[in-house]
Coordinates of C-alpha atoms and ligand atoms in Angstrom, one line a residue:
X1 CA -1.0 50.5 -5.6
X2 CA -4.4 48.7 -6.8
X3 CA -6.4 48.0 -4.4
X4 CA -9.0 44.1 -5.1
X5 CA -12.4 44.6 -5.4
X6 CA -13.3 41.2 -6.9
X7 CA -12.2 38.0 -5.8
X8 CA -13.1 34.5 -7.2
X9 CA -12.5 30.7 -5.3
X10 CA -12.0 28.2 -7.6
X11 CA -13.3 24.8 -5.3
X12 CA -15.5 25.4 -2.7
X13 CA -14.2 22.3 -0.1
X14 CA -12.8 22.3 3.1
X15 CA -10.2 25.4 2.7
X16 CA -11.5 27.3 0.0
X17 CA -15.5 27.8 1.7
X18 CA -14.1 28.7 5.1
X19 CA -11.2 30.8 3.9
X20 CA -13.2 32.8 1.6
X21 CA -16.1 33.5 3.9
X22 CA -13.6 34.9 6.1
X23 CA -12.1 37.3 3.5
X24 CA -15.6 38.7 2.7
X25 CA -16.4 38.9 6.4
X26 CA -13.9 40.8 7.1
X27 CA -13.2 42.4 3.8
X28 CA -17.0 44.0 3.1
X29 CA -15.8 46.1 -0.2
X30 CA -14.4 43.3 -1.8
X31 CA -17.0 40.8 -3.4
X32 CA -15.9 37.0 -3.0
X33 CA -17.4 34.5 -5.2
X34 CA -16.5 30.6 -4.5
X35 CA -17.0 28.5 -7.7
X36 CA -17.3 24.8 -7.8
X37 CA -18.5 22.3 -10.4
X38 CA -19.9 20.4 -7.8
X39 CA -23.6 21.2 -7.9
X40 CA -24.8 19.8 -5.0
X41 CA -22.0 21.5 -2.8
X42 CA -22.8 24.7 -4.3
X43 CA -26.2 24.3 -3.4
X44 CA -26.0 23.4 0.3
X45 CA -23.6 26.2 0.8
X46 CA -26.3 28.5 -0.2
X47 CA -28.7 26.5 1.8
X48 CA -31.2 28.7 4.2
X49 CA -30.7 26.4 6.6
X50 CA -27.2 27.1 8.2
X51 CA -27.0 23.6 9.2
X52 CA -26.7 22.1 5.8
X53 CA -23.8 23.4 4.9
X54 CA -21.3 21.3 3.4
X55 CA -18.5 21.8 5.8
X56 CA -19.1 21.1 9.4
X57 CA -16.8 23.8 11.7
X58 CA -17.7 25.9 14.9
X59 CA -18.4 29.3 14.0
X60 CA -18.5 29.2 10.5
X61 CA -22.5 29.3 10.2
X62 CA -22.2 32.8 12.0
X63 CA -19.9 33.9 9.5
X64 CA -21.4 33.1 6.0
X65 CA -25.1 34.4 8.0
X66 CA -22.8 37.6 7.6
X67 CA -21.8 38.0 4.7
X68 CA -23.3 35.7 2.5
X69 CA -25.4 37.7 -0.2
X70 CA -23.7 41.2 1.0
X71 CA -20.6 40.2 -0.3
X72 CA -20.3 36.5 -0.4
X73 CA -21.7 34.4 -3.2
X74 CA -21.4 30.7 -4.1
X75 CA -21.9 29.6 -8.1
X76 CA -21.0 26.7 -10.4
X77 CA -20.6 29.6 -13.1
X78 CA -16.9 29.5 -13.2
X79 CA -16.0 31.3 -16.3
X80 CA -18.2 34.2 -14.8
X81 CA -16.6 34.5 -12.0
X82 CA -12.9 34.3 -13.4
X83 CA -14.0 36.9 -15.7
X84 CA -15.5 39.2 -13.0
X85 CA -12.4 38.6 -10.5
X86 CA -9.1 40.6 -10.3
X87 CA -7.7 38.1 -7.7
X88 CA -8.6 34.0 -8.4
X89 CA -8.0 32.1 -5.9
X90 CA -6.9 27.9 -6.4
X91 CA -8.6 26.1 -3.6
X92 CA -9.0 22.5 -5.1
X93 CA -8.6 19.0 -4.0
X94 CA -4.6 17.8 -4.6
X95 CA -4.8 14.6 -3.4
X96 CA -2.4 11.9 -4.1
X97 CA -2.2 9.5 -7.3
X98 CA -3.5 6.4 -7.5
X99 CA -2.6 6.0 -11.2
X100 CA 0.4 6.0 -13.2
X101 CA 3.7 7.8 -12.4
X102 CA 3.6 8.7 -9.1
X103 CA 1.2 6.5 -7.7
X104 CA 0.6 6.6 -4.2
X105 CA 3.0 9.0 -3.7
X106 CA 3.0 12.3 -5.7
X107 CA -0.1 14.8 -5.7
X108 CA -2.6 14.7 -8.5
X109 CA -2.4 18.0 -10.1
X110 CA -4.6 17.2 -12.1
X111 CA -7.4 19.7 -11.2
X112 CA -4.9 22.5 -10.3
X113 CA -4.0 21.8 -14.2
X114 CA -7.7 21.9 -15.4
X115 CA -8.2 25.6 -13.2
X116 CA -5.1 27.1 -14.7
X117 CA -5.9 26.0 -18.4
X118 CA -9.8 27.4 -17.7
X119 CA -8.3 30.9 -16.5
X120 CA -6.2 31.4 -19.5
X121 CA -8.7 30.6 -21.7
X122 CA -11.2 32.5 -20.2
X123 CA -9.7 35.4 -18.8
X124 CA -10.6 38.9 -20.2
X125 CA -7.7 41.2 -18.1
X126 CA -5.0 40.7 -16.5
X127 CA -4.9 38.5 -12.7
X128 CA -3.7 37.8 -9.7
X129 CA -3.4 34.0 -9.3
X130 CA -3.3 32.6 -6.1
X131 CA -1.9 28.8 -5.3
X132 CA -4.4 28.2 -2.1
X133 CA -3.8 24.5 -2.4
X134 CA -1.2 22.2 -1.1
X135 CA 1.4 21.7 -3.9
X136 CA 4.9 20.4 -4.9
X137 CA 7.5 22.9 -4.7
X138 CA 7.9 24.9 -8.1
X139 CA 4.3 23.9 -9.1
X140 CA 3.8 27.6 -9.8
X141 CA 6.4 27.0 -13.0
X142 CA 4.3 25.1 -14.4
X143 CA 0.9 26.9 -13.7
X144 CA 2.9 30.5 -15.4
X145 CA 3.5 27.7 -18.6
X146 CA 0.5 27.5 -19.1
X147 CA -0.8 30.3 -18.8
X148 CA 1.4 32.0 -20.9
X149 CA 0.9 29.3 -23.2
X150 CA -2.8 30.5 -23.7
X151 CA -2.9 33.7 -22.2
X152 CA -3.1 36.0 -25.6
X153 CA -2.1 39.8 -24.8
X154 CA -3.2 39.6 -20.6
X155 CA -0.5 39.3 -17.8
X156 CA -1.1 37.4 -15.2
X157 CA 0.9 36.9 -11.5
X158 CA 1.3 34.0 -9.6
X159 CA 1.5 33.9 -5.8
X160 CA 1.7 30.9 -3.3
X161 CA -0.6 31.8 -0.2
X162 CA -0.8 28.1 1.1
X163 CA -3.8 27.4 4.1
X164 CA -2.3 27.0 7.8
X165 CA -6.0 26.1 9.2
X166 CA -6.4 23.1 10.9
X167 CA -10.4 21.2 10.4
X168 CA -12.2 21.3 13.7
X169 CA -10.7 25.4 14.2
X170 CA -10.4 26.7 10.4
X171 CA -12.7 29.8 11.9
X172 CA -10.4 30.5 14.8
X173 CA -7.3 29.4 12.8
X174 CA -8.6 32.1 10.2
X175 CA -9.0 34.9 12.8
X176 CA -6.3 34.6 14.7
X177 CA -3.7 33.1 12.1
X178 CA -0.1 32.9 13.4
X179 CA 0.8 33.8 10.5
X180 CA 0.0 34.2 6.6
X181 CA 2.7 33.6 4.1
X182 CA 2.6 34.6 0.2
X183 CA 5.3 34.2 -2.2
X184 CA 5.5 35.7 -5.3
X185 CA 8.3 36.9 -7.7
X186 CA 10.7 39.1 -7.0
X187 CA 10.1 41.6 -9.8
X188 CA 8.4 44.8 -9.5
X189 CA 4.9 43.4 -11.3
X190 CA 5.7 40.1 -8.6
X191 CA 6.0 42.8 -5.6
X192 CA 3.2 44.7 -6.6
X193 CA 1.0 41.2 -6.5
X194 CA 2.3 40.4 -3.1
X195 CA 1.2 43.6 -1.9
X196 CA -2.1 43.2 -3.0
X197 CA -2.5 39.9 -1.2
X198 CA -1.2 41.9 1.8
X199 CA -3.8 44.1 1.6
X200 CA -6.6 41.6 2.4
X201 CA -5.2 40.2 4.8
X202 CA -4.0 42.8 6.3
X203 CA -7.4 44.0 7.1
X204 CA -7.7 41.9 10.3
X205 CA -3.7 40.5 10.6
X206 CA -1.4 42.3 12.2
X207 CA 1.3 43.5 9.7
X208 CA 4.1 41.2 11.3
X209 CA 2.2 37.7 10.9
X210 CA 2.1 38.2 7.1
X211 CA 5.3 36.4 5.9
X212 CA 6.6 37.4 2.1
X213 CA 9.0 35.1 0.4
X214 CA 9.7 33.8 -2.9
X215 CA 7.4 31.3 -4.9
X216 CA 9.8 28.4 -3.8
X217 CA 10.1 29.7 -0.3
X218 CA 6.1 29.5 -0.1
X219 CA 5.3 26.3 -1.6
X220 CA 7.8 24.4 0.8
X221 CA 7.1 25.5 3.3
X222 CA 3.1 24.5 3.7
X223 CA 5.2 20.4 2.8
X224 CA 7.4 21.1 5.8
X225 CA 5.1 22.8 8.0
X226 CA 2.9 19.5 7.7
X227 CA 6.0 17.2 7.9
X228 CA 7.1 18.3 10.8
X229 CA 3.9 18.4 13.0
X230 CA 3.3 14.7 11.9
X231 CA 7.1 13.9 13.2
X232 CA 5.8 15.5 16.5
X233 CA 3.0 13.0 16.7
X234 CA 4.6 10.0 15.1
X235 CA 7.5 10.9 17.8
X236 CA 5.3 11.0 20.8
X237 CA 3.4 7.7 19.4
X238 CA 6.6 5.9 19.2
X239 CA 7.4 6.6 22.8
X240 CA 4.0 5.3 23.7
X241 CA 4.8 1.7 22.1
X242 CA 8.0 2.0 24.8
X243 CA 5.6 3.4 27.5
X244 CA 3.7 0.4 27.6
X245 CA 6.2 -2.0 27.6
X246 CA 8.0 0.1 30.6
X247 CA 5.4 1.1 32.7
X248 CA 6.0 5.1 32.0
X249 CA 2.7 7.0 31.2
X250 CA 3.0 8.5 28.0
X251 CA 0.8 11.7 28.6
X252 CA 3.4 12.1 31.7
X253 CA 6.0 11.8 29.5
X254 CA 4.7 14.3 26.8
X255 CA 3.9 17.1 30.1
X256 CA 7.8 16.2 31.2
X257 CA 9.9 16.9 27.6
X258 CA 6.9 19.3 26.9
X259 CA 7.7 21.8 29.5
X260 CA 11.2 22.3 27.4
X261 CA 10.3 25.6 25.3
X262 CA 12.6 24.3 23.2
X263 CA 10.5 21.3 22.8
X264 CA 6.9 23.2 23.4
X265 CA 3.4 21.3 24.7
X266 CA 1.4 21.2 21.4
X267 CA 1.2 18.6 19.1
X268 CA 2.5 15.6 21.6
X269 CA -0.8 14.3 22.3
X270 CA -0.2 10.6 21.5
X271 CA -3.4 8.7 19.9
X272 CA -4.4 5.7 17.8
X273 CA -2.4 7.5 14.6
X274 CA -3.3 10.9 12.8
X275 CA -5.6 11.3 10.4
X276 CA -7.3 13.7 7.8
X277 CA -6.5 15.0 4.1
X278 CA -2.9 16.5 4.8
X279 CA 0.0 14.6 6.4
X280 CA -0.1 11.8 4.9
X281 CA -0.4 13.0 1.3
X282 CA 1.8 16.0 2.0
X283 CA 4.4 14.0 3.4
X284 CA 4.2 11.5 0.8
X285 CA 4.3 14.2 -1.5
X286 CA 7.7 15.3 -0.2
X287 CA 8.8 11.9 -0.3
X288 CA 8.4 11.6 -3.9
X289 CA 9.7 15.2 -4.9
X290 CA 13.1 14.4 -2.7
X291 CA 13.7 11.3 -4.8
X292 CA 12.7 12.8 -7.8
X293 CA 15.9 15.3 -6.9
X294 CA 17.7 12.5 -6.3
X295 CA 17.8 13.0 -2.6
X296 CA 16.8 9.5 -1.1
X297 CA 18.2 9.7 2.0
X298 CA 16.3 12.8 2.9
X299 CA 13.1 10.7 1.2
X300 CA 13.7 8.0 3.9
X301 CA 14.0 10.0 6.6
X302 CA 10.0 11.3 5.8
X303 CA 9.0 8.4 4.9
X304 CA 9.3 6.9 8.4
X305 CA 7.0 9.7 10.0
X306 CA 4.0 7.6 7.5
X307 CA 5.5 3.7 8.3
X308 CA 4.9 4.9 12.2
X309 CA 2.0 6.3 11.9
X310 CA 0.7 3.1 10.1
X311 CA 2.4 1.0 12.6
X312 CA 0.7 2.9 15.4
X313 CA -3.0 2.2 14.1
X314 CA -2.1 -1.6 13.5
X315 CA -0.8 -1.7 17.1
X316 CA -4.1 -0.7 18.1
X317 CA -6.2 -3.1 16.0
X318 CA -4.1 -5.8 16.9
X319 CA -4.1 -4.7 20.5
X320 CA -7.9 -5.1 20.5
X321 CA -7.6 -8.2 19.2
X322 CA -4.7 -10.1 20.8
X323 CA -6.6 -8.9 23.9
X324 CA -9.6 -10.1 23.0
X325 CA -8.7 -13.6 23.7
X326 CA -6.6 -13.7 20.0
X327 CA -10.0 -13.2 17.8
X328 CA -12.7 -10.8 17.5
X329 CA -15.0 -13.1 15.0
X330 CA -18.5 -13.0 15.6
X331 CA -17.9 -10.4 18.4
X332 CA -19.6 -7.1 18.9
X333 CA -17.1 -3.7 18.9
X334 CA -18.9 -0.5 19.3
X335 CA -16.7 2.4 17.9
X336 CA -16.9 6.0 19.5
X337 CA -16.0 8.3 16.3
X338 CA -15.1 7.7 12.8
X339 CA -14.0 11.6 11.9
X340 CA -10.1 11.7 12.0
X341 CA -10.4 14.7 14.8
X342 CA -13.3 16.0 17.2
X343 CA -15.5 18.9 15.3
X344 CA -15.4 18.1 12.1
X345 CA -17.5 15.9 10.0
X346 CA -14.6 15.1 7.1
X347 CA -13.3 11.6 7.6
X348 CA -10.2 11.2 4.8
X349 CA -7.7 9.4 6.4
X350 CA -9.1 9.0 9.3
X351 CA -7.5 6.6 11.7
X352 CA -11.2 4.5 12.3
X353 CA -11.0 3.4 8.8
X354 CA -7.8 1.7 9.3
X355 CA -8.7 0.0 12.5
X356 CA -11.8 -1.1 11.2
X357 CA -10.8 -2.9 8.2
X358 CA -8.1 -4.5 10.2
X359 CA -10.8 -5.7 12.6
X360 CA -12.9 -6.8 9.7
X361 CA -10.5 -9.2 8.2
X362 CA -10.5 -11.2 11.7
X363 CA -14.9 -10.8 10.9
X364 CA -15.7 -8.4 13.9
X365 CA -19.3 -7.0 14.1
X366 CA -18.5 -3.2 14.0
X367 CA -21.1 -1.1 15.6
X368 CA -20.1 2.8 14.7
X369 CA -21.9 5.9 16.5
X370 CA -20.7 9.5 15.3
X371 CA -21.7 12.5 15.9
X372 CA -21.4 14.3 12.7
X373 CA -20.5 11.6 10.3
X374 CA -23.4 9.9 8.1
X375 CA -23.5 6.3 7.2
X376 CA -23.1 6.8 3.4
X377 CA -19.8 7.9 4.5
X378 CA -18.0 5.7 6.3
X379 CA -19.3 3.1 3.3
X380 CA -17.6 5.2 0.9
X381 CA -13.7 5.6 3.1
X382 CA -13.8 1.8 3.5
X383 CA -14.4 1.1 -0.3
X384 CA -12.1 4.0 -1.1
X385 CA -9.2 2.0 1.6
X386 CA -10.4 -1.5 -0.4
X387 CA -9.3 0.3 -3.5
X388 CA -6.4 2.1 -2.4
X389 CA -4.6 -0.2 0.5
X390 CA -1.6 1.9 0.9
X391 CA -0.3 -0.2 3.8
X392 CA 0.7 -3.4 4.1
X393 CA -1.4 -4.1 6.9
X394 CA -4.5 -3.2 5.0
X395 CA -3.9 -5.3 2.0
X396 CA -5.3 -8.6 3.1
X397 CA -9.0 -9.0 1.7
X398 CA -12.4 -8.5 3.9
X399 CA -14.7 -11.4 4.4
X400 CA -17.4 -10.8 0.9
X401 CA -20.4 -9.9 3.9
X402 CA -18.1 -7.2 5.1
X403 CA -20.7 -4.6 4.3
X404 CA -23.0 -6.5 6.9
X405 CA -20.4 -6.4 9.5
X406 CA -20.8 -2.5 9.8
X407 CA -23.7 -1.2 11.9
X408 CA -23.9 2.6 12.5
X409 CA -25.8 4.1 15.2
X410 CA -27.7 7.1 15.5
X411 CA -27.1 7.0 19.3
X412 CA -24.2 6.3 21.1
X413 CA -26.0 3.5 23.9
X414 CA -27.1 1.3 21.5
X415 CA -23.8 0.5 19.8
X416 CA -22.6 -0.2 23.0
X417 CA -25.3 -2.2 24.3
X418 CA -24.1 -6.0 24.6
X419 CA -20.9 -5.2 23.4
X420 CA -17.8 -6.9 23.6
X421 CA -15.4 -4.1 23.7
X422 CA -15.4 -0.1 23.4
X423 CA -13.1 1.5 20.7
X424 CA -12.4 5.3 21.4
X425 CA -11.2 6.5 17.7
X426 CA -12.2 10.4 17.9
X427 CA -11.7 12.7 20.8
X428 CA -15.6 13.7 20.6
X429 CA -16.2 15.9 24.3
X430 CA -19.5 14.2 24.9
X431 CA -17.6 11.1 24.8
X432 CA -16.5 11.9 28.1
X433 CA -20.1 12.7 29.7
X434 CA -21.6 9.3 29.1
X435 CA -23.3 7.3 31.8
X436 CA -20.5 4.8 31.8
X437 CA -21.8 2.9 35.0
X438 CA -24.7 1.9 32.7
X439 CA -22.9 1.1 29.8
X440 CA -21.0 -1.1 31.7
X441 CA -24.0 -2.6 33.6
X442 CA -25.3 -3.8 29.7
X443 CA -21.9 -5.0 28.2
X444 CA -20.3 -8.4 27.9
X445 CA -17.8 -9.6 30.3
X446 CA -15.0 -8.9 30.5
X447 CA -16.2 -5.0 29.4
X448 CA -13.0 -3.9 27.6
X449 CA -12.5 -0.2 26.1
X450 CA -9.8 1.0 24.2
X451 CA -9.6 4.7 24.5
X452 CA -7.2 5.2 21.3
X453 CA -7.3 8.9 22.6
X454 CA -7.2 9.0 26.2
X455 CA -9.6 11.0 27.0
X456 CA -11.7 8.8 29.2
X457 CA -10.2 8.5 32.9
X458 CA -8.4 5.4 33.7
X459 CA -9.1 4.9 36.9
X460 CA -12.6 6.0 37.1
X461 CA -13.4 3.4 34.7
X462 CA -11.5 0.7 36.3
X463 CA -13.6 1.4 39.7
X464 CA -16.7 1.0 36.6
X465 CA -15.4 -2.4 36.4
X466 CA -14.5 -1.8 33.3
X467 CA -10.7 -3.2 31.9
X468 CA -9.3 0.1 30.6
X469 CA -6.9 0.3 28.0
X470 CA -5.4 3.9 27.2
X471 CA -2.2 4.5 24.9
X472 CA 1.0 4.3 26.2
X473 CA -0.3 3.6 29.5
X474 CA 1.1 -0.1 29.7
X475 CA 1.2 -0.5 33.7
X476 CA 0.0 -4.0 32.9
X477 CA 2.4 -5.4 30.9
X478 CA 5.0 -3.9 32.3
X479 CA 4.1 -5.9 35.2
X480 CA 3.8 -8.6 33.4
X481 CA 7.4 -8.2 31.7
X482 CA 8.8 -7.8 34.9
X483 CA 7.4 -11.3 36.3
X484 CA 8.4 -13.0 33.7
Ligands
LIG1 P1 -11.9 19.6 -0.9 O1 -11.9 18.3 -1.7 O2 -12.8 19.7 0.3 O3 -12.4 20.7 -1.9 C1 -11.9 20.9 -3.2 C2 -13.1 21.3 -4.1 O4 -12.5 21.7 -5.4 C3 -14.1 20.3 -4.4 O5 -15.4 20.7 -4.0 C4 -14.1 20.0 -5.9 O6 -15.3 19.8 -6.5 C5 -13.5 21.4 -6.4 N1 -12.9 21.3 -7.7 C6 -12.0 20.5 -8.2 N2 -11.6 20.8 -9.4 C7 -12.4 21.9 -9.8 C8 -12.5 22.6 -11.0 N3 -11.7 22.4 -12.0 N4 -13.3 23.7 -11.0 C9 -14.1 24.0 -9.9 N5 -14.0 23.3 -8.8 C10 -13.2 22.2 -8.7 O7 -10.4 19.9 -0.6 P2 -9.9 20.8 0.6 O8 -9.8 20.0 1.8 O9 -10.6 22.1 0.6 O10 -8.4 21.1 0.1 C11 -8.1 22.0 -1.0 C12 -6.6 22.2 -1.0 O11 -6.2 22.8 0.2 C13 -5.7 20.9 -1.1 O12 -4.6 21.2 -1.8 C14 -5.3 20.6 0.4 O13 -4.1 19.9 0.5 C15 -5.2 22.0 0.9 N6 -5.3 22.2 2.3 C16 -6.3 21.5 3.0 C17 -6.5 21.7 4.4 C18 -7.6 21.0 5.1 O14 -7.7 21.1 6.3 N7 -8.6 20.4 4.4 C19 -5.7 22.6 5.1 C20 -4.7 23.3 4.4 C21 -4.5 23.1 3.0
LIG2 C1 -3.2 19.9 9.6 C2 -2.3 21.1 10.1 O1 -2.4 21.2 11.5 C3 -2.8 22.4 9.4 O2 -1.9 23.4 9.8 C4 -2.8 22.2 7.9 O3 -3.3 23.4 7.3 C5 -3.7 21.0 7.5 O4 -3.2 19.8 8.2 P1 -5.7 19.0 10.2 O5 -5.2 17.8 9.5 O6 -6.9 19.7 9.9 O7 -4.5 20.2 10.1 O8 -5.7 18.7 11.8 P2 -4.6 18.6 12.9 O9 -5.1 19.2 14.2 O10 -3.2 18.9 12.5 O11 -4.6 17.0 13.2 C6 -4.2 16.0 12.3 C7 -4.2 14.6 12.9 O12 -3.3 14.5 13.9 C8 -5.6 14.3 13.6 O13 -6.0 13.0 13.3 C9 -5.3 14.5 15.0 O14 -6.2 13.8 15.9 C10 -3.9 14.0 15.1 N1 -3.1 14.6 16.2 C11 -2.9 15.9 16.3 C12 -2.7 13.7 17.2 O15 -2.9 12.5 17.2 N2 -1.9 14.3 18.3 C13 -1.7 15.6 18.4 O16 -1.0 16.0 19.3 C14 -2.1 16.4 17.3

């Protein structure tokens, strides 16, 4: 059986730098080269300084320290590498359409497209290639078109080894990985491929955490794996609209059915509406391929996981302002976190973004402190949501100043100083350490927060002074309901 000795990345992002370093750490004979044509990426990911690299995630400095320059090499010469690879990896961006057929709802393939065409016309032996990216189910038929199509006299396997790592843990995610699935054909040349794969992995994976199915198997199930951990959290944030119009405590609620191992405790944290680069797109994604099947029941179904999820992050923006004595014009909000999850710096579809353009079209003064998040970006996600609305409560146009209206903080007191209201939109730990008798001292009264991710503690901030609003915590109204 041949044994891999030369592996390339194609896209060096979010998956593909964090995956691969952990292949060459743990892998030292094999040499693992992660290609990208974005220069500037490339560059920070060889920067000295560990810091700069492009992808924020505990541990992962340690890990390219390593192996990077033993094993590990990052380049924007992509035909090299293809050509010095037995294994190539697809790690690119497969984000959803905003053009054409499909628009905001199939993936762009695009790029997936652009890598396979580069391989077959590049390639000087026969490859593995591997489908690291998120894609449609039977994606890989058209990948082994094309390269057919241009391949000359050089065979070439496809496999589907789609990421499990969530942002914020990809290194521990990586280690330790439940489990690690490839599908491949079921020919001898197909088997032969998969074992390969198993190979690498199996160099730190125990032998019964690597799943082998068929191409199909493989690609659907990454779309499900994702579909059904955003049902989880649209479920739970559903009950929390019901929790604070009852009076139950949704975080009660979630320990209660969560204590059924049938139901399990993970994933039932409720919060202001998930966030980052895959549920929505992958779910969306299966969306469109069940109607293109003509399946839309089955399309409907899915498709209400998104509609909640959007409903949840309107629910808070309007929370803040309905509470706000029905406007926030004019009025100071300091938000805590603009990354969709705590320890990472990536920001796609993160739930901030939403709540501030919502705020925006009632002409709040948004004053934004993040930890890892730079200024340039949170620019760039709201002209990217200007662009591409998506939801009907984001379609409404922002005051032309808008750009004024945001304020980002390089500290976290001075967005709150004189503040109206707190907004809590990431589940940051130092968030939780503040001096929150001084911030209250230098707010506005009434001091409202809105801890869209109840992690502050209720009551201690009540005895602050401060009026505390959590998710699905609605003692208040219920109180209120039952009065009336
Ligand atoms: P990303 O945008 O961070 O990185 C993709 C990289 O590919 C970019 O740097 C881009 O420049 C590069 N690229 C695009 N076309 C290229 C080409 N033709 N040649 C060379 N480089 C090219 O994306 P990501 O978050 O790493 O996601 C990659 C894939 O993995 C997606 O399909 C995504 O759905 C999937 N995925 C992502 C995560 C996650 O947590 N981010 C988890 C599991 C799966
Ligand atoms: C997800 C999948 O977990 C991972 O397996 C896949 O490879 C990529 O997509 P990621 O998006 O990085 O990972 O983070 P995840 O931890 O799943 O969180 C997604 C969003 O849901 C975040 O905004 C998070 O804050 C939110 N969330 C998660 C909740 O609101 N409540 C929860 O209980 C869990």
């Amino acid at each position: 059986m041949k044994k891999i000795t030369s592996i390339c990345c194609i896209g060096a992002g979010y998956v593909g730098g964090p995956t691969m370093s952990v292949i060459a750490q743990k892998c030292p004979e094999i040499k693992v080269t992660v290609v990208d044509i974005n220069e500037a990426r490339i560059e920070a990911w060889n920067d000295k300084d560990l810091d700069k690299l492009p992808v924020y995630e505990p541990g992962l400095a340690e890990v390219v320290d390593e192996a990077r320059g033993r094993n590990l090499f990052f380049s924007t010469d992509v035909d090299k590498a293809i050509q010095e690879a037995e294994m190539i990896f697809i790690s690119v961006n497969t984000p959803t359409k905003t053009y054409g057929v499909g628009k905001g709802r199939a993936a762009d393939l695009k790029f997936v497209e652009l890598c396979a065409r580069q391989i077959a016309r590049v390639a000087n032996g026969d490859k593995i290639v591997v489908e690291k990216s998120t894609l449609p189910v039977r994606t890989a038929e058209s990948v082994k078109r094309i390269l057919k199509a241009e391949a000359g006299e050089h065979e070439f396997q496809i496999l589907s080894n789609p990421e499990f790592l969530a942002e914020g843990t990809a290194i521990d995610d990586l280690h330790n990985a439940d489990r690690m699935l490839i599908g491949g054909d079921q020919d001898e040349k197909g088997q032969e491929a998969i074992q390969a794969l198993v190979d690498v992995y199996a160099h730190w994976l125990p032998k019964d955490r690597l799943i082998t199915t068929n191409l199909w198997s493989s690609e659907l199930s990454k779309l499900t794996a994702n579909a059904f951990l955003a049902q989880r959290v649209s479920s739970i944030n559903a009950i929390s609209a019901l929790c604070e119009r009852t009076g139950a405590d949704v975080d009660e609620v979630a320990n209660a059915i969560g204590s059924d191992s049938r139901i399990g405790p993970k994933f039932l944290k409720s919060s202001v509406g998930f966030g980052g680069s895959c549920f929505q797109k992958d779910i969306l994604n299966l969306v469109y391929l069940c109607r293109h099947f003509g399946l839309p029941e089955v399309a409907d179904y899915w498709e209400q996981v998104v509609a909640m999820n959007d409903y949840q992050k309107h629910r808070f923006a309007k929370q803040i302002i309905d509470t706000l004595f029905n406007t926030v014009s004019g009025k100071k909000i300091a938000f805590l976190g603009w990354a969709f999850k705590k320890d990472t710096n990536d920001t796609r579809e993160s739930a901030a973004i939403y709540v501030a353009h919502e705020l925006l079209q009632d002409r709040a003064e948004i004053h934004v402190y993040d930890p890892k998040v730079p200024k340039a970006q949170m620019f760039r996600d709201m002209e990217y949501l200007i662009e591409n609305p998506g939801s009907v409560y984001t379609e409404n146009p922002l005051p032309e100043n808008w750009r004024d209206l945001i304020v980002v903080h390089e500290e976290p007191y001075t967005a709150m100083d004189s503040a109206h209201a707190i907004a809590v939109l990431t589940e940051w730990d130092e968030f939780k350490t503040y001096d929150w008798a001084s911030i209250y001292a230098k707010m506005l009264k009434p001091a409202f927060v809105f801890d869209g991710r109840n992690i502050l503690d209720g009551e201690a901030m009540a005895e602050y002074g401060f009026e505390f609003r959590g998710i699905g915590k609605g003692l208040e109204k219920a109180r209120a309901n039952v009065e009336a």
